[in-house]
Amino acid sequence: MVETSNSYLITSTSLKPDISWEFLRIPEMLIYGMRIVGFPNLQKETYDDWISINNQPCLLTPFLTNPQTTLISKEESDKISNDYNYRWCIIHTLSRPGLSLDFSQALIQITAHCPAGPPQCGNLLYLERTGEQWAVKSSYGLYNQ
């Protein structure tokens, strides 16, 4: 995993391409037989906090202490992406969570990149807290090849 938080798809006001708070609040719908589920309960302050906190990448090292996760620098990620010997590695990035004022909601972005090709994917996850537990209530595919 890249050691700095991901701001790759985040601008100063929204996701690229212009995925605004209003756009993400779409209800469930069918488009060409695919079920698309938005985040109809997403609070504006959750989205705004997420955009604001991820405008500048942050070092994740103090927050991720799982021994099964290897953190690498952006430079090392670029080097691995261009090295034939690492073509099947999957490199993950993570944004910092945006939280609602009452800490009942969170929004986070996760990506996976394999230099050899698929899986190339990015998801925006909508989480809700019940008591002490967080649960992913919905995800929105940002891109997938």
Backbone as ProteinMPNN parsed JSONL, in Angstrom:
{"seq_chain_A": "MVETSNSYLITSTSLKPDISWEFLRIPEMLIYGMRIVGFPNLQKETYDDWISINNQPCLLTPFLTNPQTTLISKEESDKISNDYNYRWCIIHTLSRPGLSLDFSQALIQITAHCPAGPPQCGNLLYLERTGEQWAVKSSYGLYNQ", "coords_chain_A": {"N_chain_A": [[0.843, -1.166, 0.0], [0.496, 2.242, -0.776], [2.225, 4.692, 1.062], [1.253, 7.255, 1.511], [-1.804, 9.055, 1.843], [-4.447, 8.84, -0.557], [-5.115, 11.251, -2.96], [-5.777, 11.291, -5.52], [-8.145, 11.334, -7.215], [-9.462, 13.499, -6.249], [-10.567, 16.814, -6.194], [-10.48, 20.324, -5.297], [-13.131, 20.738, -4.742], [-14.727, 18.54, -5.444], [-15.043, 15.083, -6.558], [-13.122, 13.814, -9.363], [-14.276, 12.601, -12.489], [-16.252, 15.425, -11.992], [-17.944, 14.385, -9.599], [-20.257, 15.106, -7.602], [-21.683, 15.882, -4.337], [-24.467, 15.928, -4.623], [-24.766, 14.28, -6.872], [-23.877, 11.79, -5.876], [-25.916, 11.153, -4.133], [-27.903, 9.765, -5.412], [-30.819, 7.706, -5.766], [-31.427, 4.116, -5.704], [-31.15, 2.624, -8.906], [-31.791, 1.18, -12.164], [-29.614, 0.761, -14.832], [-29.185, -0.093, -18.04], [-29.551, -2.768, -17.251], [-27.857, -2.963, -15.076], [-27.61, -2.636, -11.604], [-27.519, 0.319, -9.942], [-26.477, 1.847, -7.081], [-26.735, 4.606, -5.117], [-25.752, 6.901, -2.527], [-28.115, 7.671, -0.756], [-28.558, 8.678, 1.832], [-26.386, 10.183, 2.465], [-24.802, 12.679, 4.225], [-24.272, 16.158, 3.725], [-22.16, 17.417, 5.126], [-20.493, 15.237, 5.663], [-19.497, 14.513, 3.138], [-18.263, 16.977, 2.433], [-16.31, 17.158, 4.461], [-14.741, 14.954, 3.821], [-13.743, 15.652, 1.245], [-12.344, 17.97, 1.981], [-10.411, 17.038, 3.89], [-8.856, 15.386, 2.335], [-7.618, 16.891, 0.406], [-4.921, 17.425, 0.63], [-2.39, 15.051, 0.497], [-1.576, 12.669, 3.096], [0.748, 11.257, 5.392], [0.398, 7.888, 6.032], [1.615, 6.141, 7.734], [1.664, 6.381, 10.686], [-0.92, 5.535, 11.256], [-1.571, 3.036, 10.176], [-0.912, 0.024, 11.308], [-0.891, -2.653, 10.834], [0.779, -5.69, 10.59], [0.683, -7.18, 8.265], [0.471, -5.463, 6.198], [2.326, -3.791, 3.84], [3.873, -0.791, 3.615], [4.694, 1.514, 1.104], [6.682, 4.045, -0.506], [5.632, 6.785, -2.656], [7.435, 7.125, -4.714], [8.663, 4.599, -4.737], [6.441, 3.091, -5.431], [5.986, 4.046, -8.048], [8.358, 3.134, -9.224], [8.114, 0.327, -8.914], [5.839, -0.058, -10.462], [6.876, 0.245, -12.993], [8.725, -1.755, -13.23], [9.543, -4.789, -14.624], [9.759, -7.173, -13.158], [7.954, -6.902, -11.111], [5.444, -6.912, -12.166], [3.023, -8.2, -11.574], [2.246, -7.402, -9.091], [-0.044, -5.966, -6.765], [-0.979, -2.749, -6.111], [-2.205, -0.776, -3.59], [-4.189, 2.089, -2.76], [-5.391, 4.537, -0.45], [-7.816, 6.737, 0.819], [-8.175, 9.238, 3.393], [-10.723, 8.937, 5.891], [-13.743, 10.796, 5.534], [-15.846, 12.338, 7.861], [-19.121, 12.567, 9.359], [-20.651, 15.223, 11.284], [-21.737, 14.163, 13.628], [-20.389, 11.803, 13.817], [-21.564, 9.494, 12.742], [-21.47, 8.667, 10.159], [-19.267, 7.816, 7.436], [-16.969, 8.379, 4.758], [-14.899, 6.945, 2.33], [-12.172, 6.34, 0.083], [-10.904, 3.724, -1.924], [-8.36, 2.247, -3.854], [-7.081, -0.069, -6.318], [-4.28, -1.18, -8.064], [-2.745, -2.87, -10.673], [0.265, -3.282, -12.261], [0.478, -4.931, -14.542], [-1.976, -4.987, -15.685], [-5.523, -5.561, -15.415], [-6.521, -6.304, -11.981], [-7.84, -3.076, -12.156], [-9.125, -0.808, -10.234], [-11.367, 1.372, -8.48], [-13.05, 2.413, -5.629], [-15.606, 4.129, -3.886], [-16.516, 4.178, -0.627], [-19.312, 4.034, 1.498], [-19.919, 4.347, 4.835], [-21.614, 3.423, 7.851], [-22.119, 3.975, 11.322], [-22.952, 1.902, 13.995], [-23.479, 1.848, 17.246], [-20.476, 0.763, 18.5], [-19.472, -0.265, 16.184], [-18.456, -0.1, 12.745], [-19.915, -0.257, 9.541], [-19.891, -1.115, 6.093], [-22.188, 0.337, 4.099], [-22.807, 0.891, 1.483], [-21.283, 0.925, -1.771], [-19.566, 2.73, -4.319], [-18.618, 2.428, -7.557], [-15.838, 3.906, -8.861], [-14.115, 3.62, -11.02], [-13.336, 0.94, -13.256], [-11.568, -1.548, -14.879]], "CA_chain_A": [[0.0, 0.0, 0.0], [1.258, 3.482, -0.816], [2.25, 5.213, 2.428], [0.54, 8.53, 1.64], [-3.217, 8.93, 1.509], [-4.712, 9.094, -1.966], [-5.959, 12.372, -3.358], [-5.699, 11.209, -6.976], [-9.386, 11.71, -7.889], [-10.132, 14.536, -5.477], [-10.215, 18.208, -6.461], [-10.784, 21.138, -4.118], [-14.58, 20.796, -4.487], [-15.436, 17.286, -5.713], [-14.281, 14.03, -7.225], [-13.018, 13.911, -10.815], [-14.903, 13.784, -13.073], [-17.256, 16.097, -11.173], [-18.908, 13.583, -8.846], [-20.617, 15.974, -6.493], [-22.526, 15.328, -3.281], [-25.807, 15.714, -5.196], [-24.679, 13.129, -7.767], [-23.742, 10.568, -5.08], [-27.132, 10.892, -3.367], [-28.917, 9.153, -6.263], [-31.418, 6.482, -5.221], [-31.158, 2.914, -6.486], [-31.755, 2.632, -10.237], [-31.263, 0.215, -13.116], [-29.124, 1.336, -16.073], [-28.763, -1.196, -18.904], [-29.566, -4.007, -16.489], [-26.972, -2.905, -13.912], [-28.184, -1.933, -10.462], [-26.649, 1.384, -9.44], [-26.954, 2.313, -5.78], [-26.014, 5.769, -4.606], [-25.727, 7.067, -1.084], [-29.19, 8.639, -0.535], [-28.519, 9.253, 3.182], [-25.107, 10.853, 2.664], [-24.931, 14.057, 4.694], [-23.391, 17.104, 3.031], [-20.931, 17.66, 5.887], [-19.629, 14.061, 5.522], [-18.831, 14.675, 1.843], [-17.394, 18.152, 2.508], [-15.181, 16.812, 5.317], [-13.911, 14.023, 3.068], [-13.042, 16.441, 0.233], [-11.426, 18.88, 2.664], [-9.31, 16.339, 4.553], [-8.025, 14.686, 1.357], [-7.004, 17.797, -0.562], [-3.481, 17.25, 0.759], [-2.06, 13.705, 0.961], [-1.055, 12.57, 4.458], [1.498, 10.039, 5.664], [-0.465, 6.926, 6.726], [2.43, 5.27, 8.589], [1.254, 6.31, 12.093], [-2.273, 5.01, 11.421], [-1.677, 1.647, 9.727], [0.095, -0.758, 12.025], [-1.085, -4.062, 10.543], [2.043, -6.251, 10.091], [0.485, -7.787, 6.948], [0.438, -4.384, 5.218], [3.623, -3.189, 3.553], [3.73, 0.575, 3.122], [5.782, 1.926, 0.218], [6.625, 5.454, -0.901], [5.114, 7.057, -4.002], [8.554, 6.865, -5.622], [8.805, 3.146, -4.84], [5.271, 2.642, -6.186], [6.255, 4.343, -9.46], [9.437, 2.241, -9.656], [7.539, -1.018, -9.022], [4.907, -0.051, -11.592], [7.645, 0.184, -14.247], [9.676, -2.86, -13.157], [8.974, -6.019, -15.176], [9.727, -8.214, -12.127], [6.841, -6.648, -10.193], [4.26, -6.621, -12.993], [1.797, -8.8, -11.039], [1.955, -6.862, -7.762], [-1.206, -5.074, -6.685], [-0.664, -1.606, -5.263], [-3.438, -0.173, -3.096], [-4.155, 3.425, -2.162], [-6.488, 4.737, 0.491], [-8.0, 8.12, 1.262], [-8.571, 9.331, 4.795], [-12.198, 9.003, 5.943], [-14.488, 11.996, 5.879], [-16.833, 11.956, 8.874], [-20.207, 13.505, 9.654], [-20.456, 15.935, 12.547], [-22.094, 13.293, 14.755], [-19.588, 10.586, 13.663], [-22.402, 8.341, 12.409], [-21.209, 8.323, 8.765], [-17.915, 8.03, 6.935], [-16.763, 8.193, 3.329], [-13.486, 6.633, 2.101], [-11.88, 5.864, -1.267], [-9.877, 2.685, -1.987], [-8.043, 1.858, -5.22], [-6.15, -1.181, -6.517], [-3.639, -1.047, -9.37], [-1.79, -3.914, -11.024], [0.983, -2.792, -13.439], [0.299, -5.795, -15.706], [-3.336, -4.859, -16.215], [-6.563, -5.724, -14.387], [-7.624, -5.415, -11.646], [-7.68, -1.635, -11.965], [-10.442, -0.417, -9.733], [-11.457, 2.35, -7.421], [-14.376, 2.447, -5.025], [-15.932, 5.052, -2.814], [-17.302, 3.406, 0.325], [-20.148, 4.764, 2.449], [-20.006, 3.558, 6.058], [-22.436, 3.933, 8.949], [-21.729, 3.428, 12.623], [-23.993, 1.473, 14.919], [-22.75, 1.59, 18.489], [-19.027, 0.846, 18.324], [-19.108, -0.945, 14.948], [-18.643, 0.541, 11.455], [-20.275, -1.207, 8.492], [-20.036, -0.556, 4.755], [-23.594, 0.276, 3.706], [-22.893, 0.946, 0.033], [-20.05, 1.331, -2.441], [-19.779, 3.339, -5.619], [-17.448, 2.164, -8.4], [-15.335, 5.092, -9.532], [-13.643, 3.123, -12.309], [-12.992, -0.476, -13.246], [-11.212, -2.017, -16.217]], "C_chain_A": [[0.895, 1.237, 0.0], [1.116, 4.196, 0.528], [1.58, 6.575, 2.605], [-0.902, 8.343, 1.202], [-3.455, 9.405, 0.081], [-5.588, 10.317, -2.155], [-6.065, 12.41, -4.876], [-6.952, 11.702, -7.687], [-10.093, 12.884, -7.234], [-9.63, 15.919, -5.88], [-10.549, 19.008, -5.209], [-12.275, 21.168, -3.802], [-15.307, 19.481, -4.717], [-14.472, 16.231, -6.236], [-14.155, 14.366, -8.699], [-13.588, 12.631, -11.398], [-16.07, 14.201, -12.199], [-18.33, 15.2, -10.561], [-19.201, 14.346, -7.563], [-21.442, 15.218, -5.452], [-23.916, 15.021, -3.83], [-25.827, 14.474, -6.085], [-24.628, 11.818, -6.975], [-25.016, 10.2, -4.327], [-28.238, 10.249, -4.216], [-29.525, 7.938, -5.571], [-31.023, 5.282, -6.091], [-31.859, 3.013, -7.836], [-31.115, 1.557, -11.094], [-30.865, 0.96, -14.386], [-28.552, 0.192, -16.895], [-28.618, -2.508, -18.141], [-28.64, -4.031, -15.288], [-27.658, -2.121, -12.807], [-27.164, -0.935, -9.923], [-27.26, 1.888, -8.136], [-26.097, 3.49, -5.354], [-26.011, 5.761, -3.092], [-26.823, 8.063, -0.706], [-29.176, 9.296, 0.839], [-27.231, 10.017, 3.477], [-25.309, 12.319, 3.048], [-23.896, 14.936, 3.999], [-22.09, 17.308, 3.8], [-19.979, 16.465, 5.836], [-18.811, 14.189, 4.242], [-17.837, 15.835, 1.892], [-16.154, 17.878, 3.351], [-14.214, 15.903, 4.567], [-13.102, 14.753, 1.996], [-11.967, 17.3, 0.904], [-10.204, 18.159, 3.216], [-8.368, 15.667, 3.553], [-7.453, 15.589, 0.276], [-5.488, 17.696, -0.537], [-3.206, 15.824, 1.237], [-1.392, 13.734, 2.334], [-0.307, 11.249, 4.602], [0.638, 9.104, 6.518], [0.292, 6.062, 7.736], [1.976, 5.235, 10.048], [-0.097, 5.629, 12.315], [-2.406, 3.534, 11.069], [-0.557, 0.831, 10.344], [-0.064, -2.26, 11.797], [0.203, -4.646, 9.957], [1.902, -6.912, 8.72], [0.433, -6.739, 5.833], [1.835, -3.803, 5.069], [3.382, -1.819, 2.95], [4.943, 0.932, 2.283], [5.589, 3.389, -0.162], [6.038, 5.581, -2.303], [6.196, 6.761, -5.038], [8.744, 5.367, -5.839], [7.634, 2.55, -5.624], [5.475, 2.866, -7.677], [7.318, 3.408, -10.02], [8.901, 0.82, -9.872], [6.608, -1.108, -10.235], [5.629, -0.201, -12.926], [8.638, -0.967, -14.293], [9.003, -4.152, -13.593], [8.837, -7.118, -14.122], [8.56, -8.069, -11.158], [5.518, -6.456, -10.929], [2.958, -7.203, -12.434], [1.499, -8.348, -9.616], [0.689, -5.998, -7.833], [-0.876, -3.998, -5.662], [-1.979, -0.932, -4.887], [-3.179, 1.25, -2.622], [-5.438, 3.598, -1.363], [-6.599, 6.224, 0.782], [-8.325, 8.102, 2.75], [-10.085, 9.464, 4.864], [-12.703, 10.403, 6.257], [-15.608, 11.582, 6.81], [-17.92, 13.011, 8.999], [-19.957, 14.14, 11.019], [-20.757, 15.066, 13.759], [-21.361, 11.95, 14.724], [-20.424, 9.332, 13.403], [-22.165, 7.861, 10.979], [-19.74, 8.548, 8.437], [-17.89, 7.732, 5.442], [-15.27, 7.958, 3.126], [-13.329, 6.088, 0.685], [-10.746, 4.852, -1.204], [-9.631, 2.362, -3.454], [-7.092, 0.668, -5.216], [-5.612, -1.077, -7.937], [-2.641, -2.184, -9.551], [-1.068, -3.452, -12.285], [0.781, -3.638, -14.694], [-1.082, -5.657, -16.334], [-4.333, -5.049, -15.095], [-6.043, -6.529, -13.201], [-7.186, -3.958, -11.45], [-9.03, -1.16, -11.461], [-10.316, 0.626, -8.636], [-12.878, 2.394, -6.914], [-14.444, 3.527, -3.955], [-16.865, 4.29, -1.891], [-18.04, 4.332, 1.286], [-20.342, 3.868, 3.661], [-20.923, 4.246, 7.059], [-22.006, 3.243, 10.233], [-22.97, 3.1, 13.436], [-23.277, 1.071, 16.199], [-21.268, 1.801, 18.278], [-18.562, 0.273, 16.992], [-19.379, -0.065, 13.724], [-18.97, -0.545, 10.44], [-20.392, -0.48, 7.167], [-21.485, -0.758, 4.328], [-23.763, 0.284, 2.196], [-21.526, 1.31, -0.525], [-20.403, 1.842, -3.832], [-18.512, 3.127, -6.426], [-17.034, 3.409, -9.145], [-14.794, 4.756, -10.911], [-13.293, 1.664, -12.149], [-12.685, -0.885, -14.675], [-11.095, -3.522, -16.193]], "O_chain_A": [[1.917, 1.278, 0.684], [0.014, 4.293, 1.069], [1.36, 7.006, 3.737], [-1.186, 7.562, 0.293], [-2.74, 10.272, -0.421], [-6.673, 10.411, -1.58], [-6.405, 13.443, -5.453], [-6.841, 12.426, -8.677], [-11.208, 13.229, -7.622], [-8.425, 16.169, -5.905], [-10.867, 18.429, -4.171], [-12.658, 21.579, -2.707], [-16.422, 19.318, -4.221], [-13.265, 16.452, -6.34], [-14.972, 15.11, -9.24], [-13.369, 11.588, -10.783], [-16.806, 13.34, -11.716], [-19.492, 15.253, -10.964], [-18.477, 14.235, -6.573], [-21.842, 14.073, -5.662], [-24.48, 13.969, -3.533], [-26.787, 13.704, -6.06], [-25.267, 10.84, -7.363], [-25.179, 9.049, -3.923], [-29.389, 10.193, -3.783], [-28.822, 7.215, -4.865], [-30.349, 5.448, -7.108], [-33.015, 3.43, -7.914], [-30.024, 1.077, -10.788], [-31.668, 1.699, -14.955], [-27.559, -0.425, -16.507], [-27.673, -3.264, -18.364], [-28.625, -5.013, -14.545], [-28.225, -1.057, -13.055], [-26.074, -1.317, -9.5], [-28.418, 2.303, -8.101], [-24.876, 3.376, -5.244], [-26.242, 4.729, -2.461], [-26.507, 9.202, -0.363], [-29.736, 10.38, 0.996], [-27.008, 10.449, 4.608], [-25.906, 13.095, 2.302], [-22.78, 14.497, 3.723], [-21.022, 17.368, 3.191], [-18.767, 16.652, 5.954], [-17.595, 14.0, 4.248], [-16.698, 15.696, 1.446], [-15.059, 18.317, 2.998], [-12.998, 16.068, 4.672], [-11.905, 14.504, 1.85], [-10.825, 17.347, 0.448], [-9.079, 18.622, 3.03], [-7.21, 15.403, 3.878], [-6.858, 15.095, -0.681], [-4.838, 17.862, -1.569], [-3.73, 15.418, 2.274], [-0.725, 14.706, 2.689], [-0.687, 10.244, 4.001], [0.2, 9.484, 7.603], [-0.326, 5.33, 8.51], [1.905, 4.147, 10.619], [-0.394, 5.192, 13.427], [-3.271, 2.849, 11.614], [0.602, 0.94, 9.946], [0.564, -3.057, 12.494], [0.683, -4.158, 8.933], [2.913, -7.179, 8.07], [0.359, -7.091, 4.656], [2.451, -3.375, 6.046], [2.757, -1.698, 1.897], [6.081, 0.691, 2.686], [4.471, 3.905, -0.141], [5.958, 4.6, -3.043], [5.913, 6.215, -6.104], [8.956, 4.913, -6.963], [7.818, 1.608, -6.395], [5.175, 1.987, -8.485], [7.204, 2.939, -11.153], [9.197, 0.188, -10.886], [6.595, -2.115, -10.943], [5.057, -0.718, -13.886], [9.329, -1.14, -15.298], [8.005, -4.566, -13.002], [7.898, -7.913, -14.181], [8.216, -9.021, -10.457], [4.574, -5.895, -10.371], [1.881, -6.73, -12.797], [0.575, -8.871, -8.993], [0.408, -5.379, -8.86], [-0.543, -4.285, -4.513], [-2.77, -0.563, -5.755], [-2.092, 1.573, -2.144], [-6.429, 2.899, -1.576], [-5.586, 6.899, 0.971], [-8.705, 7.067, 3.297], [-10.68, 10.057, 3.964], [-12.169, 11.099, 7.121], [-16.26, 10.566, 6.569], [-17.679, 14.197, 8.774], [-19.149, 13.648, 11.806], [-20.116, 15.206, 14.801], [-21.672, 11.057, 15.512], [-20.034, 8.233, 13.798], [-22.605, 6.77, 10.615], [-19.061, 9.357, 9.069], [-18.683, 6.939, 4.934], [-14.452, 8.688, 3.686], [-14.238, 5.452, 0.151], [-9.746, 5.075, -0.523], [-10.582, 2.218, -4.222], [-6.387, 0.426, -4.237], [-6.371, -0.908, -8.891], [-1.798, -2.428, -8.688], [-1.724, -3.242, -13.305], [0.9, -3.12, -15.804], [-1.314, -6.178, -17.425], [-4.036, -4.737, -13.942], [-5.178, -7.382, -13.4], [-6.277, -3.665, -10.674], [-9.991, -1.124, -12.23], [-9.291, 0.736, -7.964], [-13.819, 2.41, -7.708], [-13.483, 3.792, -3.233], [-17.906, 3.804, -2.333], [-17.469, 5.286, 1.815], [-20.867, 2.761, 3.542], [-21.005, 5.473, 7.114], [-21.586, 2.086, 10.229], [-23.9, 3.898, 13.55], [-22.557, 0.073, 16.232], [-20.841, 2.898, 17.916], [-17.369, 0.32, 16.692], [-20.394, 0.629, 13.663], [-18.38, -1.625, 10.467], [-20.92, 0.63, 7.105], [-21.953, -1.891, 4.21], [-24.744, -0.25, 1.677], [-20.71, 1.926, 0.16], [-21.4, 1.439, -4.433], [-17.443, 3.592, -6.033], [-17.789, 3.921, -9.972], [-14.989, 5.513, -11.861], [-12.991, 1.201, -11.05], [-13.463, -0.597, -15.585], [-10.802, -4.135, -17.219]]}, "name": "protein", "num_of_chains": 1, "seq": "MVETSNSYLITSTSLKPDISWEFLRIPEMLIYGMRIVGFPNLQKETYDDWISINNQPCLLTPFLTNPQTTLISKEESDKISNDYNYRWCIIHTLSRPGLSLDFSQALIQITAHCPAGPPQCGNLLYLERTGEQWAVKSSYGLYNQ"}
